[in-house]
Tab-separated table of C-alpha atoms in Angstrom:
chain	number	residue	atom	x	y	z
A	860	UNK	CA	15.232	-17.359	38.467
A	861	UNK	CA	12.314	-19.905	37.988
A	862	UNK	CA	12.193	-20.383	33.836
A	863	UNK	CA	9.379	-18.776	32.131
A	864	UNK	CA	7.760	-20.114	28.727
A	865	UNK	CA	5.065	-18.518	27.402
A	866	UNK	CA	2.606	-19.846	23.546
A	867	UNK	CA	1.389	-17.097	21.989
A	868	UNK	CA	-1.478	-18.835	19.745
A	869	UNK	CA	-2.988	-16.915	17.191
A	870	UNK	CA	-5.372	-16.762	13.953
A	871	UNK	CA	-3.323	-14.185	12.222
A	872	UNK	CA	1.010	-13.875	12.432
A	873	UNK	CA	0.309	-13.496	16.654
A	874	UNK	CA	2.373	-10.018	16.153
A	875	UNK	CA	0.280	-9.083	19.277
A	876	UNK	CA	0.141	-11.504	21.288
A	877	UNK	CA	4.152	-10.830	21.557
A	878	UNK	CA	4.429	-7.296	21.896
A	879	UNK	CA	1.360	-7.828	24.722
A	880	UNK	CA	3.692	-10.478	26.266
A	881	UNK	CA	6.931	-9.240	26.130
A	882	UNK	CA	6.009	-5.722	27.474
A	883	UNK	CA	4.831	-7.443	30.639
A	884	UNK	CA	7.962	-10.083	30.388
A	885	UNK	CA	9.800	-7.002	30.776
A	886	UNK	CA	8.509	-5.618	33.831
A	887	UNK	CA	9.822	-9.204	35.438
A	888	UNK	CA	13.043	-9.688	33.356
A	889	UNK	CA	14.341	-6.984	31.527
A	890	UNK	CA	16.919	-8.745	29.380
A	891	UNK	CA	14.357	-11.747	29.487
A	892	UNK	CA	16.960	-14.821	31.468
A	893	UNK	CA	15.172	-17.275	31.463
A	894	UNK	CA	12.373	-17.057	29.537
A	895	UNK	CA	11.013	-18.335	26.604
A	896	UNK	CA	8.099	-16.790	24.036
A	897	UNK	CA	7.127	-18.912	21.205
A	898	UNK	CA	4.441	-17.864	19.143
A	899	UNK	CA	1.994	-20.653	17.403
A	900	UNK	CA	0.888	-18.713	14.011
A	901	UNK	CA	-2.403	-19.649	11.747
A	902	UNK	CA	-4.202	-21.665	14.225
A	903	UNK	CA	-7.820	-22.287	12.512
A	904	UNK	CA	-9.061	-26.157	14.087
A	905	UNK	CA	-9.475	-27.399	17.368
A	906	UNK	CA	-6.670	-29.873	16.753
A	907	UNK	CA	-4.526	-28.258	16.358
A	908	UNK	CA	-5.430	-25.957	20.231
A	909	UNK	CA	-5.205	-29.971	22.075
A	910	UNK	CA	-1.634	-30.221	20.204
A	911	UNK	CA	-0.947	-26.835	21.747
A	912	UNK	CA	-1.993	-27.460	24.768
A	913	UNK	CA	-0.428	-31.160	25.316
A	914	UNK	CA	2.502	-29.011	24.516
A	915	UNK	CA	2.181	-26.549	26.831
A	916	UNK	CA	1.147	-29.225	29.621
A	917	UNK	CA	5.048	-31.077	28.984
A	918	UNK	CA	6.801	-27.970	29.210
A	919	UNK	CA	5.113	-26.626	31.860
A	920	UNK	CA	4.132	-23.014	30.092
A	921	UNK	CA	0.981	-20.275	29.932
A	922	UNK	CA	-0.355	-19.497	26.620
A	923	UNK	CA	-1.990	-16.444	25.407
A	924	UNK	CA	-3.823	-16.282	22.519
A	925	UNK	CA	-5.246	-13.672	20.241
A	926	UNK	CA	-8.274	-15.706	18.546
A	927	UNK	CA	-11.422	-13.476	16.846
A	928	UNK	CA	-13.499	-16.151	16.290
A	929	UNK	CA	-15.682	-16.536	19.715
A	930	UNK	CA	-15.689	-20.383	19.615
A	931	UNK	CA	-12.190	-20.112	18.852
A	932	UNK	CA	-11.603	-18.716	21.596
A	933	UNK	CA	-14.112	-21.133	24.063
A	934	UNK	CA	-12.206	-23.854	22.755
A	935	UNK	CA	-8.855	-22.806	23.987
A	936	UNK	CA	-10.439	-21.870	27.135
A	937	UNK	CA	-11.999	-25.101	27.259
A	938	UNK	CA	-8.846	-27.276	26.744
A	939	UNK	CA	-6.359	-24.823	29.100
A	940	UNK	CA	-8.973	-25.165	31.910
A	941	UNK	CA	-9.396	-29.301	31.675
A	942	UNK	CA	-4.902	-29.514	31.586
A	943	UNK	CA	-4.931	-27.186	34.526
A	944	UNK	CA	-3.425	-24.819	31.620
A	945	UNK	CA	-2.294	-21.088	32.978
A	946	UNK	CA	-3.846	-19.056	29.835
A	947	UNK	CA	-5.061	-15.237	29.376
A	948	UNK	CA	-7.308	-14.264	26.576
A	949	UNK	CA	-5.900	-11.421	24.856
A	950	UNK	CA	-8.900	-10.369	22.798
A	951	UNK	CA	-12.218	-11.877	24.098
A	952	UNK	CA	-13.122	-9.621	27.046
A	953	UNK	CA	-11.966	-6.276	25.262
A	954	UNK	CA	-14.559	-7.373	21.897
A	955	UNK	CA	-16.797	-8.075	24.581
A	956	UNK	CA	-16.915	-4.384	25.854
A	957	UNK	CA	-16.581	-2.631	23.098
A	958	UNK	CA	-19.581	-5.179	21.887
A	959	UNK	CA	-22.265	-4.191	24.707
A	960	UNK	CA	-21.413	-0.838	24.126
A	961	UNK	CA	-22.352	0.106	20.283
A	962	UNK	CA	-24.676	-2.843	20.148
A	963	UNK	CA	-22.449	-4.090	17.098
A	964	UNK	CA	-21.831	-7.829	16.177
A	965	UNK	CA	-18.408	-8.179	15.442
A	966	UNK	CA	-16.812	-9.600	11.731
A	967	UNK	CA	-14.763	-12.365	13.719
A	968	UNK	CA	-11.871	-12.445	11.306
A	969	UNK	CA	-8.419	-12.888	12.049
A	970	UNK	CA	-5.687	-10.758	11.305
A	971	UNK	CA	-7.694	-7.609	10.186
A	972	UNK	CA	-5.367	-4.981	11.518
A	973	UNK	CA	-1.870	-6.797	9.864
A	974	UNK	CA	-4.526	-5.802	6.238
A	975	UNK	CA	-4.866	-2.570	7.155
A	976	UNK	CA	-0.722	-2.259	8.093
A	977	UNK	CA	0.042	-3.959	5.051
A	978	UNK	CA	-2.291	-1.551	2.916
A	979	UNK	CA	-0.868	1.504	4.118
A	980	UNK	CA	2.764	0.451	3.728
A	981	UNK	CA	1.831	0.171	-0.120
A	982	UNK	CA	0.288	3.442	0.505
A	983	UNK	CA	3.618	4.716	1.478
A	984	UNK	CA	5.510	3.004	-0.327
A	985	UNK	CA	3.711	4.166	-3.771
A	986	UNK	CA	4.359	7.771	-2.837
A	987	UNK	CA	7.660	7.421	-2.187
A	988	UNK	CA	8.256	6.034	-5.452
A	989	UNK	CA	5.988	8.599	-7.225
A	990	UNK	CA	8.407	11.598	-5.638
A	991	UNK	CA	11.807	9.555	-6.851
A	992	UNK	CA	11.260	9.232	-9.929
A	993	UNK	CA	8.554	12.392	-10.878
A	994	UNK	CA	9.297	14.020	-14.109
A	995	UNK	CA	12.017	11.350	-15.231
A	996	UNK	CA	14.373	11.857	-13.092
A	997	UNK	CA	15.650	8.311	-13.356
A	998	UNK	CA	14.787	5.984	-16.107
A	999	UNK	CA	15.228	2.651	-14.230
A	1000	UNK	CA	11.833	3.552	-12.320
A	1001	UNK	CA	9.680	3.575	-15.755
A	1002	UNK	CA	10.365	-0.486	-15.774
A	1003	UNK	CA	9.498	-1.422	-11.403
A	1004	UNK	CA	6.900	1.180	-12.129
A	1005	UNK	CA	3.030	0.344	-12.939
A	1006	UNK	CA	1.874	2.656	-14.853
A	1007	UNK	CA	3.780	5.382	-16.913
A	1008	UNK	CA	3.018	9.016	-17.727
A	1009	UNK	CA	3.661	10.289	-21.085
A	1010	UNK	CA	2.801	13.991	-21.445
A	1011	UNK	CA	3.992	17.604	-21.961
A	1012	UNK	CA	4.726	20.219	-20.058
A	1013	UNK	CA	1.462	20.909	-17.526
A	1014	UNK	CA	-0.406	18.338	-18.058
A	1015	UNK	CA	-1.364	17.087	-14.700
A	1016	UNK	CA	1.598	14.652	-14.960
A	1017	UNK	CA	2.744	14.315	-11.162
A	1018	UNK	CA	-0.247	15.434	-8.907
A	1019	UNK	CA	-1.877	12.308	-10.912
A	1020	UNK	CA	1.405	10.304	-10.312
A	1021	UNK	CA	0.683	11.684	-6.437
A	1022	UNK	CA	-3.151	10.754	-6.859
A	1023	UNK	CA	-2.642	7.142	-8.335
A	1024	UNK	CA	-0.043	6.643	-5.505
A	1025	UNK	CA	-2.512	7.573	-3.135
A	1026	UNK	CA	-4.215	4.793	-5.044
A	1027	UNK	CA	-1.157	1.593	-4.186
A	1028	UNK	CA	-0.325	2.180	-7.929
A	1029	UNK	CA	3.308	2.687	-7.800
A	1030	UNK	CA	3.307	5.803	-10.221
A	1031	UNK	CA	6.780	7.071	-12.652
A	1032	UNK	CA	6.266	9.886	-15.437
A	1033	UNK	CA	8.459	11.805	-18.499
A	1034	UNK	CA	7.508	14.939	-19.531
A	1035	UNK	CA	8.422	14.343	-23.482
A	1036	UNK	CA	10.634	17.680	-24.750
A	1037	UNK	CA	11.176	17.807	-28.577
A	1038	UNK	CA	15.110	18.910	-28.021
A	1039	UNK	CA	15.627	16.149	-25.650
A	1040	UNK	CA	15.415	12.296	-26.667
A	1041	UNK	CA	12.661	10.255	-24.439
A	1042	UNK	CA	14.862	7.561	-22.156
A	1043	UNK	CA	15.149	3.341	-23.571
A	1044	UNK	CA	13.625	2.356	-20.651
A	1045	UNK	CA	9.795	3.936	-21.759
A	1046	UNK	CA	10.155	2.001	-24.889
A	1047	UNK	CA	10.504	-1.483	-23.359
A	1048	UNK	CA	7.802	-1.081	-20.917
A	1049	UNK	CA	4.787	-3.030	-21.371
A	1050	UNK	CA	2.326	-0.683	-23.293
A	1051	UNK	CA	-0.439	-1.418	-21.331
A	1052	UNK	CA	0.699	0.256	-17.837
A	1053	UNK	CA	1.473	3.159	-19.890
A	1054	UNK	CA	-0.624	6.088	-21.128
A	1055	UNK	CA	-0.035	9.527	-22.854
A	1056	UNK	CA	-1.274	12.681	-21.324
A	1057	UNK	CA	-2.554	14.520	-24.483
A	1058	UNK	CA	-4.263	18.801	-24.089
A	1059	UNK	CA	-5.906	20.927	-26.642
A	1060	UNK	CA	-3.321	23.409	-27.334
A	1061	UNK	CA	-5.380	26.250	-26.283
A	1062	UNK	CA	-5.718	25.222	-22.783
A	1063	UNK	CA	-2.463	24.012	-22.715
A	1064	UNK	CA	-1.313	27.923	-24.388
A	1065	UNK	CA	-3.856	28.965	-21.159
A	1066	UNK	CA	-2.155	27.043	-18.607
A	1067	UNK	CA	0.885	27.647	-19.267
A	1068	UNK	CA	0.507	31.483	-19.554
A	1069	UNK	CA	-0.761	31.258	-15.667
A	1070	UNK	CA	2.160	29.526	-14.659
A	1071	UNK	CA	4.216	31.969	-16.007
A	1072	UNK	CA	2.564	35.186	-14.192
A	1073	UNK	CA	2.629	32.971	-11.109
A	1074	UNK	CA	6.464	32.849	-11.464
A	1075	UNK	CA	6.913	36.345	-12.419
A	1076	UNK	CA	7.555	35.972	-15.453
A	1077	UNK	CA	6.047	37.213	-18.618
A	1078	UNK	CA	3.202	35.794	-19.948
A	1079	UNK	CA	5.068	35.728	-24.237
A	1080	UNK	CA	7.331	33.874	-23.605
A	1081	UNK	CA	8.250	30.963	-26.672
A	1082	UNK	CA	6.788	28.207	-23.771
A	1083	UNK	CA	3.664	29.994	-23.753
A	1084	UNK	CA	3.384	31.323	-27.643
A	1085	UNK	CA	1.350	28.970	-29.682
A	1086	UNK	CA	3.285	27.308	-32.404
A	1087	UNK	CA	5.550	25.787	-29.851
A	1088	UNK	CA	3.029	24.070	-27.991
A	1089	UNK	CA	1.983	22.511	-30.981
A	1090	UNK	CA	5.695	21.426	-32.152
A	1091	UNK	CA	5.600	19.260	-28.271
A	1092	UNK	CA	2.161	17.832	-29.186
A	1093	UNK	CA	3.503	16.969	-32.237
A	1094	UNK	CA	7.093	15.488	-30.933
A	1095	UNK	CA	4.711	13.623	-28.092
A	1096	UNK	CA	2.182	12.176	-30.625
A	1097	UNK	CA	5.637	10.727	-32.032
A	1098	UNK	CA	6.694	9.131	-29.160
A	1099	UNK	CA	3.126	7.430	-28.150
A	1100	UNK	CA	3.201	5.531	-31.241
A	1101	UNK	CA	5.774	4.175	-31.564
A	1102	UNK	CA	5.802	2.837	-27.611
A	1103	UNK	CA	1.913	2.221	-28.880
A	1104	UNK	CA	0.420	3.001	-25.371
A	1105	UNK	CA	-3.259	4.619	-24.661
A	1106	UNK	CA	-3.652	8.673	-25.390
A	1107	UNK	CA	-5.995	10.341	-22.597
A	1108	UNK	CA	-7.322	13.639	-23.330
A	1109	UNK	CA	-7.102	15.666	-20.161
A	1110	UNK	CA	-8.499	18.960	-21.286
A	1111	UNK	CA	-11.086	19.370	-19.638
A	1112	UNK	CA	-11.318	16.583	-17.061
A	1113	UNK	CA	-10.328	16.921	-13.524
A	1114	UNK	CA	-7.373	14.292	-12.263
A	1115	UNK	CA	-9.518	11.965	-10.229
A	1116	UNK	CA	-11.154	11.343	-13.057
A	1117	UNK	CA	-8.515	10.793	-15.353
A	1118	UNK	CA	-7.126	8.201	-12.758
A	1119	UNK	CA	-10.094	6.995	-12.754
A	1120	UNK	CA	-9.565	5.860	-16.445
A	1121	UNK	CA	-6.581	4.667	-15.612
A	1122	UNK	CA	-7.428	2.115	-12.993
A	1123	UNK	CA	-10.284	1.099	-14.884
A	1124	UNK	CA	-7.974	0.001	-18.017
A	1125	UNK	CA	-5.649	-0.649	-15.801
A	1126	UNK	CA	-7.826	-3.595	-13.957
A	1127	UNK	CA	-9.543	-5.274	-17.146
A	1128	UNK	CA	-5.580	-5.432	-18.459
A	1129	UNK	CA	-4.790	-7.322	-15.780
């Protein structure tokens, strides 16, 4: 069996080229026997191209390249032709077809797909984090979070956590109840990334009554009484004062408004 060497050359990490090469080689050698696939990532100039082509010539290797810039593709093509190296341009022909079809010029920026993938996974990680550390389930998450929310019940802590998670922020939230001491981790959190959510007693009374009715319960339960609500808010004020964090009034704010307010403060503090 004849040995096969393939050099994958890229201005990014080279994953796309390597996947394609492996898919092709597998059609001939499912176990990749007598086959070497070598990646050359982050190629930025002609000198690097010349060096790779010289190595490929010495080792009788094929070159498969994914280079976003047209001038870099031309340099690679020229060097391979001069040295009689068999090569395949994976991106160039497809870029040209799309350009002709839509009449737009390509950005010619390396690694855009990889950046999108990273962004996607950061979002998924943030969403999973918000679910895991929702409603004070695990206080250890407070010290790992980008944003910590505290407030009494029905101040939109959970929907706000999820909204911020979709903006790639890891969020933990803690409900404050007078009968339960807040976790000690809460007082170790940087006050600049902690936000107390407060709401007017009148508005909270309406929201809680509607919640009880939706659950099929009597709306005159202690949970919705004004006295209980004032007691909870007084407890909330003591806790946030001890933390030293900012307090945001969410009485007449949509979740998006509160989220944007928090994001602006977080980015300003950075």
